[in-house]
Every structure is written in C-alpha cells, then in structure tokens.
Amino acid sequence: DGGITQSPKYLFRKEGQNVTLSCEQNLNHDAMYWYRQDPGQGLRLIYYSQIVNDFQKGDIAEGYSVSREKKESFPLTVTSAQKNPTAFYLCASSSIAGDQPQHFGDGTRLSIL
Amino acid sequence: KQEVTQIPAALSVPEGENLVLNCSFTDSAIYNLQWFRQDPGKGLTSLLLIQSSQREQTSGRLNASLDKSSGRSTLYIAASQPGDSATYLCAPDGSSNTGKLIFGQGTTLQVKP
C-alpha cells in the first residue's frame, strides 16, 4: 500500500541532544513537508521541499534542520537549539501539480526527559 | 500574513443531524483550500480539496463550498454519524502553489449515538 511512514512513534530527548525524525513515502511525490502541532493548535510549517536536494524554511524553522537526498525521504533533525521541542510532528507529501491533496503520516510525538 | 479561523471550536450533536463547519481566511489570494479530518493522536486524512476556480466539491455525505472573495469556506456534513467524531481542519494554500498550507485550529466534533 502506498503511504507515508513516520518513525519512531514516540521519541524522548535529553537536554543538549539532537534527535532525528524519519519520514519515508512511496507515493512518488515530489513535494514533502514537516509540520509541528501543539495541543489545541493548528499545524505550523517547519520546512518543505519540492525537489531533491532543495528545501525551504517554513514559518518556524529555527532550531530544526532537514535534508532531501532522496525523493522518498525527508528526515527532520530537532537540534539542541530548539528550546521547546515537545510537540507532535507530522510529515506530509504531495504532487506539485496543485490539484492533489497532501497526504500525512501518523506522526511522531517528541517529549523532553 | 494569512490567518485562518474556524468556528465553532467545538460542537456536540445527536446522531442524524446535518451540520455546518465554518472556516474564514484573511487573504483571498489562495490557490486552493483543503479540508482534513484528524482523529486523536493520528495524522490528517484529506476530505476535500477545492480549487480557487471552483465553488464547491462533494464526496459522499460531505460538501465543501468556497467563497474566495469573502474569504470563507464551509464544510457541510449530512446525516452525521458517531464515526464522524473527530477534529476538522481547513487549510488554504497560498497563491503561488507552494503547498504551504496555513491551518486553522480546527473544530472538534462529537456525534452522540
């Protein structure tokens, strides 16, 4: 079945530690996105990529980094510079034609130890 | 800067009722608008996508309308069922078709048997 796989489902971070969230898609989509969701709030865009080896900052990119070395993969690293990383992280993908919806993974919940 | 507001924030109805969820946005220069459903602790599921040139889209018991000039979209759910209980999110895309969705905070719907 085609879809988006995020791993792990739950992740814990210690002070000063970088952690990487995985996102893989087999939908052959060119565009991929990372969103952050805080309790009772809508999603906010962290980074997005419309093509391999290129990505753009979203609204809240500070303290995060990404790479796009393969079309299928768009990992997100939460660095120690992100002072409030506790949140639900969602990865999405879509075609770039603009007439198809974004598809989402099931998310990774990150907490601070 | 695009701002999205969804009213009401929460809604509880008995099974079988028809209901309307409202979404308003401040910048009418949008490429499309998407409606999503989110179950607790899960990712988003796409319900409907309306292109800026369209007035409405229908899928089963769901109908979404778009009035771009007034910055409004509505999601109509006919004959509601307990399985419709979830949070519903609307998200317009900017005029440049970057896929940069701006999300509202959502309407949490509870349908009682």
GROMACS .gro file of C-alpha atoms in nm:
model
  226
    1ASP     CA    1   0.000   0.000   0.000
    2GLY     CA    2   0.122   0.350  -0.082
    3GLY     CA    3   0.166   0.590   0.203
    4ILE     CA    4   0.387   0.783   0.439
    5THR     CA    5   0.576   0.616   0.722
    6GLN     CA    6   0.699   0.816   1.018
    7SER     CA    7   0.924   0.668   1.284
    8PRO     CA    8   0.953   0.639   1.570
    9LYS     CA    9   0.601   0.690   1.700
   10TYR     CA   10   0.734   0.821   2.034
   11LEU     CA   11   1.070   0.986   2.098
   12PHE     CA   12   1.238   1.129   2.403
   13ARG     CA   13   1.511   1.388   2.405
   14LYS     CA   14   1.760   1.475   2.672
   15GLU     CA   15   1.897   1.825   2.728
   16GLY     CA   16   2.159   1.920   2.469
   17GLN     CA   17   2.077   1.627   2.244
   18ASN     CA   18   1.990   1.631   1.875
   19VAL     CA   19   1.726   1.384   1.758
   20THR     CA   20   1.621   1.286   1.407
   21LEU     CA   21   1.267   1.201   1.299
   22SER     CA   22   1.226   0.978   0.997
   23CYS     CA   23   0.977   1.028   0.714
   24GLU     CA   24   0.956   0.795   0.413
   25GLN     CA   25   0.697   0.797   0.132
   26ASN     CA   26   0.631   0.555  -0.154
   27LEU     CA   27   0.373   0.771  -0.330
   28ASN     CA   28   0.626   0.905  -0.585
   29HIS     CA   29   0.551   1.258  -0.465
   30ASP     CA   30   0.796   1.537  -0.542
   31ALA     CA   31   0.700   1.762  -0.251
   32MET     CA   32   0.740   1.683   0.119
   33TYR     CA   33   0.660   1.886   0.430
   34TRP     CA   34   0.721   1.889   0.804
   35TYR     CA   35   0.462   2.039   1.042
   36ARG     CA   36   0.453   2.084   1.416
   37GLN     CA   37   0.130   2.058   1.616
   38ASP     CA   38   0.094   2.182   1.973
   39PRO     CA   39  -0.206   2.094   2.193
   40GLY     CA   40  -0.522   2.273   2.085
   41GLN     CA   41  -0.350   2.441   1.794
   42GLY     CA   42  -0.341   2.402   1.420
   43LEU     CA   43  -0.037   2.279   1.233
   44ARG     CA   44   0.259   2.508   1.164
   45LEU     CA   45   0.503   2.453   0.878
   46ILE     CA   46   0.868   2.388   0.974
   47TYR     CA   47   1.035   2.303   0.639
   48TYR     CA   48   0.926   2.195   0.294
   49SER     CA   49   1.094   2.054  -0.014
   50GLN     CA   50   0.964   2.049  -0.370
   51ILE     CA   51   1.256   1.866  -0.527
   52VAL     CA   52   1.552   1.651  -0.427
   53ASN     CA   53   1.849   1.844  -0.286
   54ASP     CA   54   1.642   2.156  -0.230
   55PHE     CA   55   1.432   2.270   0.066
   56GLN     CA   56   1.286   2.591   0.206
   57LYS     CA   57   1.219   2.724   0.555
   58GLY     CA   58   0.864   2.740   0.674
   59ASP     CA   59   0.723   2.964   0.945
   60ILE     CA   60   0.904   2.809   1.243
   61ALA     CA   61   1.237   2.669   1.110
   62GLU     CA   62   1.461   2.791   1.394
   63GLY     CA   63   1.615   2.501   1.585
   64TYR     CA   64   1.538   2.248   1.312
   65SER     CA   65   1.727   2.111   1.012
   66VAL     CA   66   1.634   1.884   0.720
   67SER     CA   67   1.789   1.707   0.424
   68ARG     CA   68   1.643   1.576   0.097
   69GLU     CA   69   1.898   1.340  -0.058
   70LYS     CA   70   1.635   1.102  -0.195
   71LYS     CA   71   1.289   1.163  -0.333
   72GLU     CA   72   1.139   0.916  -0.087
   73SER     CA   73   1.297   1.052   0.230
   74PHE     CA   74   1.281   1.382   0.422
   75PRO     CA   75   1.429   1.344   0.774
   76LEU     CA   76   1.389   1.621   1.031
   77THR     CA   77   1.653   1.688   1.298
   78VAL     CA   78   1.546   1.868   1.613
   79THR     CA   79   1.860   2.034   1.740
   80SER     CA   80   1.953   2.141   2.092
   81ALA     CA   81   1.887   2.498   1.978
   82GLN     CA   82   1.512   2.423   1.974
   83LYS     CA   83   1.423   2.517   2.331
   84ASN     CA   84   1.065   2.394   2.329
   85PRO     CA   85   1.067   2.077   2.119
   86THR     CA   86   0.783   1.895   2.294
   87ALA     CA   87   0.515   1.857   2.026
   88PHE     CA   88   0.351   1.626   1.775
   89TYR     CA   89   0.542   1.624   1.445
   90LEU     CA   90   0.367   1.544   1.119
   91CYS     CA   91   0.521   1.473   0.780
   92ALA     CA   92   0.326   1.514   0.456
   93SER     CA   93   0.380   1.475   0.084
   94SER     CA   94   0.203   1.579  -0.234
   95SER     CA   95   0.242   1.616  -0.605
   96ILE     CA   96   0.345   1.963  -0.717
   97ALA     CA   97   0.059   1.997  -0.962
   98GLY     CA   98  -0.155   2.171  -0.703
   99ASP     CA   99  -0.466   1.971  -0.777
  100GLN     CA  100  -0.399   1.685  -0.536
  101PRO     CA  101  -0.427   1.689  -0.157
  102GLN     CA  102  -0.143   1.648   0.086
  103HIS     CA  103  -0.104   1.301   0.239
  104PHE     CA  104   0.004   1.274   0.601
  105GLY     CA  105   0.189   1.021   0.812
  106ASP     CA  106   0.072   0.916   1.160
  107GLY     CA  107   0.313   1.146   1.337
  108THR     CA  108   0.594   1.132   1.594
  109ARG     CA  109   0.537   1.255   1.946
  110LEU     CA  110   0.854   1.411   2.091
  111SER     CA  111   0.894   1.468   2.463
  112ILE     CA  112   1.171   1.603   2.685
  113LEU     CA  113   1.320   1.382   2.958
  114LYS     CA  114   0.003   3.718   0.658
  115GLN     CA  115  -0.270   3.459   0.612
  116GLU     CA  116  -0.478   3.387   0.922
  117VAL     CA  117  -0.737   3.112   0.940
  118THR     CA  118  -1.024   3.097   1.187
  119GLN     CA  119  -1.259   2.806   1.240
  120ILE     CA  120  -1.593   2.840   1.413
  121PRO     CA  121  -1.716   2.679   1.629
  122ALA     CA  122  -1.414   2.543   1.818
  123ALA     CA  123  -1.623   2.250   1.941
  124LEU     CA  124  -1.959   2.105   1.852
  125SER     CA  125  -2.168   1.826   2.001
  126VAL     CA  126  -2.473   1.697   1.813
  127PRO     CA  127  -2.703   1.395   1.823
  128GLU     CA  128  -2.666   1.136   1.553
  129GLY     CA  129  -2.851   1.212   1.229
  130GLU     CA  130  -2.821   1.589   1.236
  131ASN     CA  131  -2.695   1.789   0.942
  132LEU     CA  132  -2.423   2.034   1.041
  133VAL     CA  133  -2.203   2.310   0.906
  134LEU     CA  134  -1.844   2.388   0.999
  135ASN     CA  135  -1.712   2.732   0.914
  136CYS     CA  136  -1.368   2.847   0.804
  137SER     CA  137  -1.262   3.204   0.732
  138PHE     CA  138  -0.930   3.331   0.599
  139THR     CA  139  -0.788   3.682   0.573
  140ASP     CA  140  -0.604   3.667   0.237
  141SER     CA  141  -0.832   3.579  -0.054
  142ALA     CA  142  -0.540   3.518  -0.291
  143ILE     CA  143  -0.539   3.140  -0.249
  144TYR     CA  144  -0.456   2.859  -0.492
  145ASN     CA  145  -0.681   2.602  -0.330
  146LEU     CA  146  -0.832   2.510   0.005
  147GLN     CA  147  -0.826   2.171   0.170
  148TRP     CA  148  -1.039   2.018   0.443
  149PHE     CA  149  -0.889   1.748   0.662
  150ARG     CA  150  -1.004   1.520   0.940
  151GLN     CA  151  -0.783   1.431   1.239
  152ASP     CA  152  -0.858   1.153   1.486
  153PRO     CA  153  -0.695   1.177   1.833
  154GLY     CA  154  -0.322   1.105   1.821
  155LYS     CA  155  -0.327   1.046   1.448
  156GLY     CA  156  -0.223   1.221   1.130
  157LEU     CA  157  -0.456   1.407   0.897
  158THR     CA  158  -0.683   1.250   0.641
  159SER     CA  159  -0.775   1.457   0.337
  160LEU     CA  160  -1.150   1.502   0.288
  161LEU     CA  161  -1.192   1.754   0.009
  162LEU     CA  162  -0.980   1.990  -0.199
  163ILE     CA  163  -1.140   2.292  -0.369
  164GLN     CA  164  -0.950   2.477  -0.638
  165SER     CA  165  -0.973   2.857  -0.631
  166SER     CA  166  -1.179   2.849  -0.951
  167GLN     CA  167  -1.437   2.612  -0.801
  168ARG     CA  168  -1.737   2.691  -0.583
  169GLU     CA  169  -1.786   2.353  -0.420
  170GLN     CA  170  -1.680   1.991  -0.400
  171THR     CA  171  -1.875   1.687  -0.283
  172SER     CA  172  -1.773   1.348  -0.152
  173GLY     CA  173  -2.042   1.122  -0.015
  174ARG     CA  174  -2.211   1.296   0.280
  175LEU     CA  175  -1.960   1.581   0.271
  176ASN     CA  176  -1.992   1.904   0.076
  177ALA     CA  177  -1.742   2.188   0.090
  178SER     CA  178  -1.806   2.532  -0.054
  179LEU     CA  179  -1.566   2.815  -0.122
  180ASP     CA  180  -1.634   3.189  -0.149
  181LYS     CA  181  -1.286   3.320  -0.219
  182SER     CA  182  -1.383   3.685  -0.245
  183SER     CA  183  -1.528   3.688   0.106
  184GLY     CA  184  -1.260   3.459   0.248
  185ARG     CA  185  -1.496   3.183   0.358
  186SER     CA  186  -1.537   2.810   0.323
  187THR     CA  187  -1.792   2.579   0.480
  188LEU     CA  188  -1.796   2.203   0.530
  189TYR     CA  189  -2.143   2.054   0.533
  190ILE     CA  190  -2.188   1.707   0.685
  191ALA     CA  191  -2.519   1.539   0.613
  192ALA     CA  192  -2.682   1.283   0.841
  193SER     CA  193  -2.399   1.282   1.095
  194GLN     CA  194  -2.282   0.951   1.246
  195PRO     CA  195  -2.078   0.870   1.561
  196GLY     CA  196  -1.790   0.773   1.331
  197ASP     CA  197  -1.775   1.136   1.215
  198SER     CA  198  -1.646   1.236   1.559
  199ALA     CA  199  -1.304   1.395   1.503
  200THR     CA  200  -1.133   1.731   1.463
  201TYR     CA  201  -1.187   1.901   1.127
  202LEU     CA  202  -0.921   2.134   0.991
  203CYS     CA  203  -0.931   2.372   0.697
  204ALA     CA  204  -0.616   2.491   0.522
  205PRO     CA  205  -0.584   2.735   0.233
  206ASP     CA  206  -0.279   2.722   0.008
  207GLY     CA  207  -0.113   3.045  -0.097
  208SER     CA  208  -0.145   3.186  -0.448
  209SER     CA  209   0.194   3.058  -0.562
  210ASN     CA  210   0.108   2.687  -0.527
  211THR     CA  211   0.395   2.604  -0.297
  212GLY     CA  212   0.185   2.367  -0.091
  213LYS     CA  213   0.243   2.588   0.212
  214LEU     CA  214  -0.085   2.526   0.386
  215ILE     CA  215  -0.196   2.757   0.665
  216PHE     CA  216  -0.411   2.571   0.915
  217GLY     CA  217  -0.692   2.682   1.138
  218GLN     CA  218  -0.716   2.548   1.493
  219GLY     CA  219  -0.992   2.313   1.394
  220THR     CA  220  -1.345   2.227   1.501
  221THR     CA  221  -1.376   1.928   1.731
  222LEU     CA  222  -1.696   1.741   1.655
  223GLN     CA  223  -1.869   1.489   1.877
  224VAL     CA  224  -2.166   1.298   1.737
  225LYS     CA  225  -2.363   1.121   2.009
  226PRO     CA  226  -2.544   0.793   1.938
   0.00000   0.00000   0.00000
